[in-house]
Coordinates of C-alpha atoms and ligand atoms in Angstrom, one line a residue:
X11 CA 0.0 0.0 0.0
X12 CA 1.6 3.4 -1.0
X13 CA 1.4 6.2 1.6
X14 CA 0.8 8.8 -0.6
X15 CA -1.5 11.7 0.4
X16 CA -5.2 11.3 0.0
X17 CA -6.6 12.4 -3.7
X18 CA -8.1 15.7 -4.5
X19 CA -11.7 15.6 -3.5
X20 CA -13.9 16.5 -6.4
X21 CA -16.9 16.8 -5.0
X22 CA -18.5 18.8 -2.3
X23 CA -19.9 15.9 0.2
X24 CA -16.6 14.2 0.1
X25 CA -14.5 14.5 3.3
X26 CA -11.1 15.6 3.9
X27 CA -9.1 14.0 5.9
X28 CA -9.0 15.9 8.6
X29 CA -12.9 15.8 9.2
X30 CA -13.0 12.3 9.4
X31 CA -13.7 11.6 12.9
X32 CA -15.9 9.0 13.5
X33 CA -16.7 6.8 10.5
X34 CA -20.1 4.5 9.9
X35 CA -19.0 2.0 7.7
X36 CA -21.2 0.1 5.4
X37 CA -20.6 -3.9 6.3
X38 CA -20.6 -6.9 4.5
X39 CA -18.1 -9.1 6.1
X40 CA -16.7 -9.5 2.8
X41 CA -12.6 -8.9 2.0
X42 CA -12.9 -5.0 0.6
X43 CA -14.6 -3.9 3.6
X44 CA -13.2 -5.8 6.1
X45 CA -9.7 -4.3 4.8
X46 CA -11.1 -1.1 5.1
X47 CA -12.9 -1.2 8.7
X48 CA -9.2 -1.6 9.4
X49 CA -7.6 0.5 6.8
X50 CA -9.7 3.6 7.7
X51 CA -8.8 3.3 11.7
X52 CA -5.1 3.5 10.4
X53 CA -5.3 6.6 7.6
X54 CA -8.0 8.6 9.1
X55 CA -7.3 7.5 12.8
X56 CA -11.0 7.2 13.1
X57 CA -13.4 5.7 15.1
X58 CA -15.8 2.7 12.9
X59 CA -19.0 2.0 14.0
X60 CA -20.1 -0.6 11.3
X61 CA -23.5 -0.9 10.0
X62 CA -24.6 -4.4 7.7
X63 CA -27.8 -4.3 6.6
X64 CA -30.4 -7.7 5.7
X65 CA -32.0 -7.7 2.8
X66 CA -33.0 -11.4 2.7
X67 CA -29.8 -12.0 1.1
X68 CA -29.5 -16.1 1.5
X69 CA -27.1 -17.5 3.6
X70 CA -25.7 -14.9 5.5
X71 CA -24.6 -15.8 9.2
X72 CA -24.8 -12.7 10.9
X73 CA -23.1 -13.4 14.4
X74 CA -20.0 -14.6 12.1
X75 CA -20.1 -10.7 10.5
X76 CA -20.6 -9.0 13.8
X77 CA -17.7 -11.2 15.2
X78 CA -15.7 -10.3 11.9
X79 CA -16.1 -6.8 12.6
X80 CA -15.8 -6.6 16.3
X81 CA -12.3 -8.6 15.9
X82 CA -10.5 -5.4 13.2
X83 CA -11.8 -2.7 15.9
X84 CA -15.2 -1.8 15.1
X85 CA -16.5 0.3 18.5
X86 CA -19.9 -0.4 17.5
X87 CA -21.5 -2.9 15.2
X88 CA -25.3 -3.0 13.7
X89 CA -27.0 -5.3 11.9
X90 CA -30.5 -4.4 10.5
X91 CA -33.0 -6.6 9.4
X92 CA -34.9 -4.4 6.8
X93 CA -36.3 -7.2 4.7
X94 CA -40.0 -5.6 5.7
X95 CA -39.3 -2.5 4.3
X96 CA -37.7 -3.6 1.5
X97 CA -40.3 -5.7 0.1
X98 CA -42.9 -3.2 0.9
X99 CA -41.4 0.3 0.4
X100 CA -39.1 -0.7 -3.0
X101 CA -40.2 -4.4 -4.5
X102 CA -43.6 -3.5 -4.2
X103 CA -43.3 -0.1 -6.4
X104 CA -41.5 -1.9 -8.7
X105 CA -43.8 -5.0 -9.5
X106 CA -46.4 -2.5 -9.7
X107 CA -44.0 -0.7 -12.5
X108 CA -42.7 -4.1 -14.1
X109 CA -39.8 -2.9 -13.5
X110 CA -37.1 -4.6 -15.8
X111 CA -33.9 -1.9 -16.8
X112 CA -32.4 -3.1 -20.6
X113 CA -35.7 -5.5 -20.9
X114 CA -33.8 -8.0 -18.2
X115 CA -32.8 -6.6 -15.2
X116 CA -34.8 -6.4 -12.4
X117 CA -32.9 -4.1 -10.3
X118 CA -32.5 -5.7 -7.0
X119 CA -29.1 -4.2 -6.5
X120 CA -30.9 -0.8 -7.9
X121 CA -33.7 -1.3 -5.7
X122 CA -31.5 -2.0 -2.3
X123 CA -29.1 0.7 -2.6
X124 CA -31.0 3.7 -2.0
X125 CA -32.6 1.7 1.0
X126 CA -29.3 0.7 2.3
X127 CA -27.7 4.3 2.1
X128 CA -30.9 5.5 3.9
X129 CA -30.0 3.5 7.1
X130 CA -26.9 4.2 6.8
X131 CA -27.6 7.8 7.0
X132 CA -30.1 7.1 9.8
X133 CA -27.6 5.5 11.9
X134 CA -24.7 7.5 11.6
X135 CA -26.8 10.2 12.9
X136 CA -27.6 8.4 15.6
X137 CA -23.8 7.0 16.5
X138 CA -22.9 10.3 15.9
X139 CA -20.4 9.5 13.3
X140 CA -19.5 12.2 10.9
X141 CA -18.7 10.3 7.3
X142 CA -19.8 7.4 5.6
X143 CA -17.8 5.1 3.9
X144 CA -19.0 2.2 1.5
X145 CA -16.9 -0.5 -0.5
X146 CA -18.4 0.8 -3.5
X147 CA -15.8 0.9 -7.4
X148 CA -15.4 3.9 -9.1
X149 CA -16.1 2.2 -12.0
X150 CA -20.2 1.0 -11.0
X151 CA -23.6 2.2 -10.1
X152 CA -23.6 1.5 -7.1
X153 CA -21.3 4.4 -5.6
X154 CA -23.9 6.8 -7.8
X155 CA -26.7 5.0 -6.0
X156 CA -25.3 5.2 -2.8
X157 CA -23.7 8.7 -2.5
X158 CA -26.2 10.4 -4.7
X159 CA -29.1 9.3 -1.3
X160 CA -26.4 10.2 0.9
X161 CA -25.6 13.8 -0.2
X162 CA -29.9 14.2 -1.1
X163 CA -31.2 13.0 2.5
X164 CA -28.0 14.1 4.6
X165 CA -26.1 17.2 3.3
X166 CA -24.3 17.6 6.6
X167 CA -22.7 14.0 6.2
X168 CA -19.6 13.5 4.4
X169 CA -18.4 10.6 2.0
X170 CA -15.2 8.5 1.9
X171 CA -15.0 5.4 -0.8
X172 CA -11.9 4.1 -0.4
X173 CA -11.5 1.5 -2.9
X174 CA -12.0 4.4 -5.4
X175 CA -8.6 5.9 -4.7
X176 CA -6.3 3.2 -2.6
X177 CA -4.8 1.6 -5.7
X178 CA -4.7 -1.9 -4.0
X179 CA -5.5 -5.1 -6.3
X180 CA -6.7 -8.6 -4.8
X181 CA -3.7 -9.4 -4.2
X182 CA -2.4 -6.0 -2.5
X183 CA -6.0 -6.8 0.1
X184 CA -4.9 -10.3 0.3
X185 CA -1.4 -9.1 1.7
X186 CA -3.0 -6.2 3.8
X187 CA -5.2 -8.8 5.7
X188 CA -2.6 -11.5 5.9
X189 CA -1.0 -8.6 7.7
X190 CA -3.2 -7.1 10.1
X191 CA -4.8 -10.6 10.9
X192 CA -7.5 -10.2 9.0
X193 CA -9.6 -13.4 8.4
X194 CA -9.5 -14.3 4.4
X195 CA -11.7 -16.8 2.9
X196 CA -10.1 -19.1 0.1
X197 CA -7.1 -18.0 -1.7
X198 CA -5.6 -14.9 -3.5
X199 CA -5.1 -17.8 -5.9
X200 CA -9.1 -18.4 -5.9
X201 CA -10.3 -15.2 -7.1
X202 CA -14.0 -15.0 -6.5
X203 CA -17.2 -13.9 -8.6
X204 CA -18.1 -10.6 -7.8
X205 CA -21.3 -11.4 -6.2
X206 CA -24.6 -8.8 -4.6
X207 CA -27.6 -10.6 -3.9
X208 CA -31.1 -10.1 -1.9
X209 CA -34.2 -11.0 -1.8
X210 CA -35.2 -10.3 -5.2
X211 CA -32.1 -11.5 -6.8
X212 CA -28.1 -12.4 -7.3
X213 CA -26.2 -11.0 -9.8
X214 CA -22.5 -12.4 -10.3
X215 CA -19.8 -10.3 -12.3
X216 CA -16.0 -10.8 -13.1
X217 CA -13.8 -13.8 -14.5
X218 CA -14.7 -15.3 -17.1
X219 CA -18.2 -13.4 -17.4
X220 CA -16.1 -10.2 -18.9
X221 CA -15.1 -12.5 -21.7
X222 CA -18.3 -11.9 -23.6
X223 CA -17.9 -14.9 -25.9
X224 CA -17.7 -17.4 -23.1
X225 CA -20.6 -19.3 -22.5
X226 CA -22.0 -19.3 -18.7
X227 CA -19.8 -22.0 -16.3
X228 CA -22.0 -23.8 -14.2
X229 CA -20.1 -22.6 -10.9
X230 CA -21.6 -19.3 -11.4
X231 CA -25.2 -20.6 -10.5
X232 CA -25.8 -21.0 -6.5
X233 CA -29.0 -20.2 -6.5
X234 CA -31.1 -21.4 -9.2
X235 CA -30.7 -25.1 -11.0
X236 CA -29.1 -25.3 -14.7
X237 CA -32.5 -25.8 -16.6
X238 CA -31.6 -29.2 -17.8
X239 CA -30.8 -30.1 -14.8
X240 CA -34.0 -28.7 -13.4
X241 CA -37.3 -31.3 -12.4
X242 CA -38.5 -33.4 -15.2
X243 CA -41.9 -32.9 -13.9
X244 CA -43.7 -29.1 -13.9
X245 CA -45.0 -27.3 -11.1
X246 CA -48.3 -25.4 -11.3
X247 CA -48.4 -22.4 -9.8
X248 CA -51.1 -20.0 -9.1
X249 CA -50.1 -16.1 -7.5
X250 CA -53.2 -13.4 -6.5
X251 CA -52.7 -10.2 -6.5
X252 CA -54.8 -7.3 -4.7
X253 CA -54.6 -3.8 -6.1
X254 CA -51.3 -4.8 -7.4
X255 CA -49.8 -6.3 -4.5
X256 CA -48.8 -10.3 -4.2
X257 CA -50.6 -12.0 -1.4
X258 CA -51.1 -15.5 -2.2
X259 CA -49.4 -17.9 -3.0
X260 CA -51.8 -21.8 -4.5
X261 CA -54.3 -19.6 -2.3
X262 CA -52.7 -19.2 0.3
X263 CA -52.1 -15.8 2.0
X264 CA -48.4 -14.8 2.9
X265 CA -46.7 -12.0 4.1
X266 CA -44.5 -10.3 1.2
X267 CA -41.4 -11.5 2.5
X268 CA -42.1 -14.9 3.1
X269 CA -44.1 -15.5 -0.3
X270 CA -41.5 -13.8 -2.1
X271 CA -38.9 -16.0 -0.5
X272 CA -41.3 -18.8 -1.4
X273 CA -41.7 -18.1 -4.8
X274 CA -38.0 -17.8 -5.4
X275 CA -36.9 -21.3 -4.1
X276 CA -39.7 -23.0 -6.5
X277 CA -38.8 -20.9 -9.5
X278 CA -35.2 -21.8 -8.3
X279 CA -35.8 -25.9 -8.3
X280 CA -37.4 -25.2 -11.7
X281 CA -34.3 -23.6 -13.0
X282 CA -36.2 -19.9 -13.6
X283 CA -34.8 -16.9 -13.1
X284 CA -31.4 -16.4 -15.0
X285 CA -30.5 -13.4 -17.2
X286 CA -27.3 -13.4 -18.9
X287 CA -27.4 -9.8 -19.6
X288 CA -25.2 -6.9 -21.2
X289 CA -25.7 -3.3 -19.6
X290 CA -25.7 0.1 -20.3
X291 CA -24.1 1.6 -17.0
X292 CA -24.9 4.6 -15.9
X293 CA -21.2 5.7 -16.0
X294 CA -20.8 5.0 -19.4
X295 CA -19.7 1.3 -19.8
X296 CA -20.7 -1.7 -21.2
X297 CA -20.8 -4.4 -18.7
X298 CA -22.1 -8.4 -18.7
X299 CA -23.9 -9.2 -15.7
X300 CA -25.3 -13.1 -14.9
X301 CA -28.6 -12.7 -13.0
X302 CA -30.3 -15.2 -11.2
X303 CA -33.8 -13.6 -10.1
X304 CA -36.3 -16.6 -9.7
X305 CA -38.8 -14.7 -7.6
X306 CA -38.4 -11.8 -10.2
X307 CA -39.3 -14.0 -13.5
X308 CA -42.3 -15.7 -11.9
X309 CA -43.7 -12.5 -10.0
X310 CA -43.3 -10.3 -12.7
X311 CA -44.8 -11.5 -16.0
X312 CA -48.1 -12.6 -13.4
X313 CA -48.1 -9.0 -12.3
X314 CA -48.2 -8.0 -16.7
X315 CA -50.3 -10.6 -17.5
X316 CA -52.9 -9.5 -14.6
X317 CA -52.5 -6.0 -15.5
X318 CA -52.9 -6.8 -19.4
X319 CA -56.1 -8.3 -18.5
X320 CA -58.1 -5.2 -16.4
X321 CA -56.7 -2.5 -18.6
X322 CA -57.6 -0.9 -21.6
X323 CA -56.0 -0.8 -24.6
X324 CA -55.0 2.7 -24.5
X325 CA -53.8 2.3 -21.0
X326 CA -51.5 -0.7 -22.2
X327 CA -50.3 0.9 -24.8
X328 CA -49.0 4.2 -22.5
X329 CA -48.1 2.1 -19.2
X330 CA -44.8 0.6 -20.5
X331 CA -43.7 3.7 -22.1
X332 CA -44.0 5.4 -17.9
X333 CA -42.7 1.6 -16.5
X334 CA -39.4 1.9 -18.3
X335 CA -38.9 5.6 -17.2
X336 CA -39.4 4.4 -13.7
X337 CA -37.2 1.4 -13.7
X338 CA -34.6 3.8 -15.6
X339 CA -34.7 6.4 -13.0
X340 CA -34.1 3.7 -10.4
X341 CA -31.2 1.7 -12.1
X342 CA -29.7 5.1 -12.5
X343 CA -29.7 6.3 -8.8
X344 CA -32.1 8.8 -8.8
X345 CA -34.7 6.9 -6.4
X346 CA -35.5 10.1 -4.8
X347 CA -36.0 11.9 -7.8
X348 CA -39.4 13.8 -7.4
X349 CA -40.2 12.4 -11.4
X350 CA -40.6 8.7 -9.5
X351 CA -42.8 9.8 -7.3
X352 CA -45.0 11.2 -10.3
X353 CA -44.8 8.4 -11.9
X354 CA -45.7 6.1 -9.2
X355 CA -49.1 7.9 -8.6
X356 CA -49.9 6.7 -12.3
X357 CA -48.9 3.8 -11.4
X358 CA -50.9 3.2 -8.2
X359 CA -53.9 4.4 -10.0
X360 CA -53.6 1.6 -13.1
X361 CA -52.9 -1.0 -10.1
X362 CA -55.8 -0.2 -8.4
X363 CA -57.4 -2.2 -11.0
X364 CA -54.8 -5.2 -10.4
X365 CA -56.6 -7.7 -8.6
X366 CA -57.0 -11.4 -9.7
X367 CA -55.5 -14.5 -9.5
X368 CA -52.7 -16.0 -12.1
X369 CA -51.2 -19.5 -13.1
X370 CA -48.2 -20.3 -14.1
X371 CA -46.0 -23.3 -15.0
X372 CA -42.7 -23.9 -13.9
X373 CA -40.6 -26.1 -16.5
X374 CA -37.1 -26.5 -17.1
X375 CA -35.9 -22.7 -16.9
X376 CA -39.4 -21.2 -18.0
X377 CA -42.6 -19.5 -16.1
X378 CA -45.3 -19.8 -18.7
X379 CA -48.5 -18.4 -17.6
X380 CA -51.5 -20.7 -18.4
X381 CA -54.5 -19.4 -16.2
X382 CA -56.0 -15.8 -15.4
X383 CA -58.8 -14.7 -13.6
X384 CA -60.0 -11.5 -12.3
X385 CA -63.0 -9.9 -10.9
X386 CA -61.7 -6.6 -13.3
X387 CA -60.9 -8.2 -16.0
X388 CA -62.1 -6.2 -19.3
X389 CA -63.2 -9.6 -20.9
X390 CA -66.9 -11.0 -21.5
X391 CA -66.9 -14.5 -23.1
X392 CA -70.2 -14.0 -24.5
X393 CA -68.8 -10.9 -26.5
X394 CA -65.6 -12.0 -27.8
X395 CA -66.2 -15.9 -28.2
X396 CA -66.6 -17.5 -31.3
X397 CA -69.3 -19.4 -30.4
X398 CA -72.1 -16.8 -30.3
X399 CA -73.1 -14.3 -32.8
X400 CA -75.0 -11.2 -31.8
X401 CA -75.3 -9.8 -28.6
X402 CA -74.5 -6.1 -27.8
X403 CA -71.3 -6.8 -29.7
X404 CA -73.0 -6.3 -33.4
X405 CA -71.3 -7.5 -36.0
X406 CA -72.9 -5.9 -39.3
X407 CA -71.7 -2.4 -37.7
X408 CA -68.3 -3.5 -38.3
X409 CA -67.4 -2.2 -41.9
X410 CA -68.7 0.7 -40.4
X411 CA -66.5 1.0 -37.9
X412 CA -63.5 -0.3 -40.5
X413 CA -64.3 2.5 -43.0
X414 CA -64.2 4.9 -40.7
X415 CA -61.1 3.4 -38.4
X416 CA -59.2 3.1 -41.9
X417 CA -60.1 6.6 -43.7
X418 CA -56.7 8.8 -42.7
X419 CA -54.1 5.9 -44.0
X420 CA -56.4 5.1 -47.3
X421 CA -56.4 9.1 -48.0
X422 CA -53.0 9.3 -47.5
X423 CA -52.0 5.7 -49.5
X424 CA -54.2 7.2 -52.4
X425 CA -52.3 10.5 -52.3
X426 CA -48.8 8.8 -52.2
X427 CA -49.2 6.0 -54.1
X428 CA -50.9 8.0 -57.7
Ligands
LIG10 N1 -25.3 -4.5 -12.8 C1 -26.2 -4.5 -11.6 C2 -26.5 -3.1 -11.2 O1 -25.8 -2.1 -11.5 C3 -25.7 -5.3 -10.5 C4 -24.4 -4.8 -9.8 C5 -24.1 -5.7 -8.7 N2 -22.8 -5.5 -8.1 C6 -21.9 -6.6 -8.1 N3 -20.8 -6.3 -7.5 N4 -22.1 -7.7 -8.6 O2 -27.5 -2.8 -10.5

């Protein structure tokens, strides 16, 4: 690690130096922020109180974390379990706004950052700590996500990010931790995926996933089963919604976590949910990102299909257009951007309609929906079937309505076309 002096700050929420007094460090327990719970007592000579935050993120053993972090000095340690909030306040908005960024993603790092950096801002006012520091790249989204909610809800709080600027590699952390005793999971040799995961999905970046004409290695997926590999046998489904929100799952009611959770491990075992997927980030680059969002891809296309069903035309024909704003806004770091709010009362009103139940089958790496009903739905049998002739729907008025529907593109065709 060189000991040159710390870089020119660019910006007006990051700290210098000599501000840094008491630092709330965002957690994970993985090997960049472990270094730097210790890294940032030894430059800054500041306190850490570290923060980690639950997001239904499977696996996670948070004792181990808080033992991590309490072993390189933390004075305080917090773990929050926000998976409540998180389902309702940010998963919920974005079923409601189908939310998929470059027609794949569905956001769950987008969607967990702003949340994150909101109780990160929340308790470092109340540990009294001065700067936040994150593990964040210079290079991602996620430092835009995460700073740009820091310096909107807290403009007394200052930033440090020190991966952006300490010009160590893997192997440089490695070394650093090896050093200051610092517990490292499998080898510098072993270098790992680059992994973020909650409840609404895992994405996996680095290796062999930057080579864009590799095919996906199997190792990558530790969530949901290779689709040939996946149940020979379907799984029938069937999800209601109310006013846009899930709340049943084969007619059962759940809370949002739990049938979310629920959802995921069958799409999971059927081998749905993965999204091989090149990006548009915000900063410019092109990057390939392998999603595995089994919850997403099953909850989703019920929530479209159900909202397909109760709408009008005109309304399906303008929703996408205000969706893909929204889920832009959000992958882009601008979650508290007044525009989303805007757009989510449009979007509250459409799903006010959204109420029904939905079947799906699960096969093999697919979620085909094969059942819909709803109370709302803008569908009369009698009217559109085949079978019957007459009715209020009359069927001699329709060259009628065909001359009339077709008279501005005839006019023009006639004028072109002589
Ligand atoms: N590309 C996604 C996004 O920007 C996921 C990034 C997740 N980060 C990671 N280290 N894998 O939202």
């Amino acid at each position: 690690m060189s000991d040159s002096s710390f870089p020119p700050r660019t910006a007006s929420y990051e700290a210098d130096p000599e501000q840094v007094g008491r630092v709330l460090l965002l957690y994970s327990g993985g090997l960049d922020t472990s270094v730097m719970l210790r890294w940032i007592q030894e430059r800054y000579e500041a306190d850490v109180v570290t923060l980690t935050v639950n997001l239904g993120q499977p696996g996670e053993d948070y004792a181990v974390i808080e033992g991590k972090a309490r072993q390189i000095g933390a004075v305080e340690c917090h773990i929050v379990d926000a998976r409540e909030e998180f389902a309702a306040e940010y998963l919920v908005p974005a079923i409601k706004a189908n939310a998929l960024y470059g027609g794949g993603y569905p956001l769950f790092t987008a969607l967990g950052r702003p949340l994150i950096a909101k109780l990160a801002v929340e308790y470092a006012r109340r540990c009294g700590c001065d700067t936040i520091a994150h593990g964040c790249t210079g290079k991602g989204n996620d430092q835009v996500r995460i700073e740009a909610t820091i310096a909107t809800l807290a403009p007394e709080l200052k930033v440090i990010a020190p991966v952006r600027s300490w010009a160590m590699g893997r192997d440089e952390e490695v070394a650093y931790a090896r050093e200051h005793g610092i517990p490292v999971k499998g080898g510098s040799e072993s270098a790992p995926y680059s992994i973020d995961d909650n409840l609404w999905g895992r994405s996996s970046e680095g290796r062999w996933i930057e080579d864009l004409d590799e095919a996906p290695q199997e190792d990558v997926f530790q969530l949901v089963t290779p689709p040939r590999k996946a149940p020979d046998e379907p799984a029938q489904i069937e999800l209601s919604f109310e006013r846009g929100l899930p709340v049943a799952l084969d007619g059962t009611r759940l809370g949002l976590v739990e049938l979310i959770e629920r959802v995921g491990e069958l799409g999971a075992r059927h081998g749905v949910g993965i999204i091989d997927h090149i990006e548009d980030r915000i900063v410019g680059l092109k990057v390939r990102d392998i999603y595995e969002a089994p919850a997403a891809a099953i909850i989703l296309p019920a929530h479209h299909e159900l909202e397909q069903l109760v709408c009008t035309i005109h309304q399906n024909q303008f929703k996408p257009d205000v969706d893909r704003q929204w889920g832009y806004l959000v992958y882009a770091g601008l979650w508290w951007e007044p525009l989303r709010t805007d757009l989510d009362a449009y979007i509250d009103a459409v799903n006010a309609q959204v109420t029904g139940t939905i079947g799906l089958e699960l096969y093999k790496g697919t979620a085909r929906v094969t059942t819909r009903s709803s109370p709302n739905a803008l569908y009369d049998r009698s009217l559109a079937s085949f079978a019957h002739s007459g009715g209020l729907f009359a069927q001699t008025a329709a060259p009628g309505f065909i001359e009339l529907w077709s008279l501005q593109s005839r006019m023009a065709w006639q004028l072109r076309n002589r």
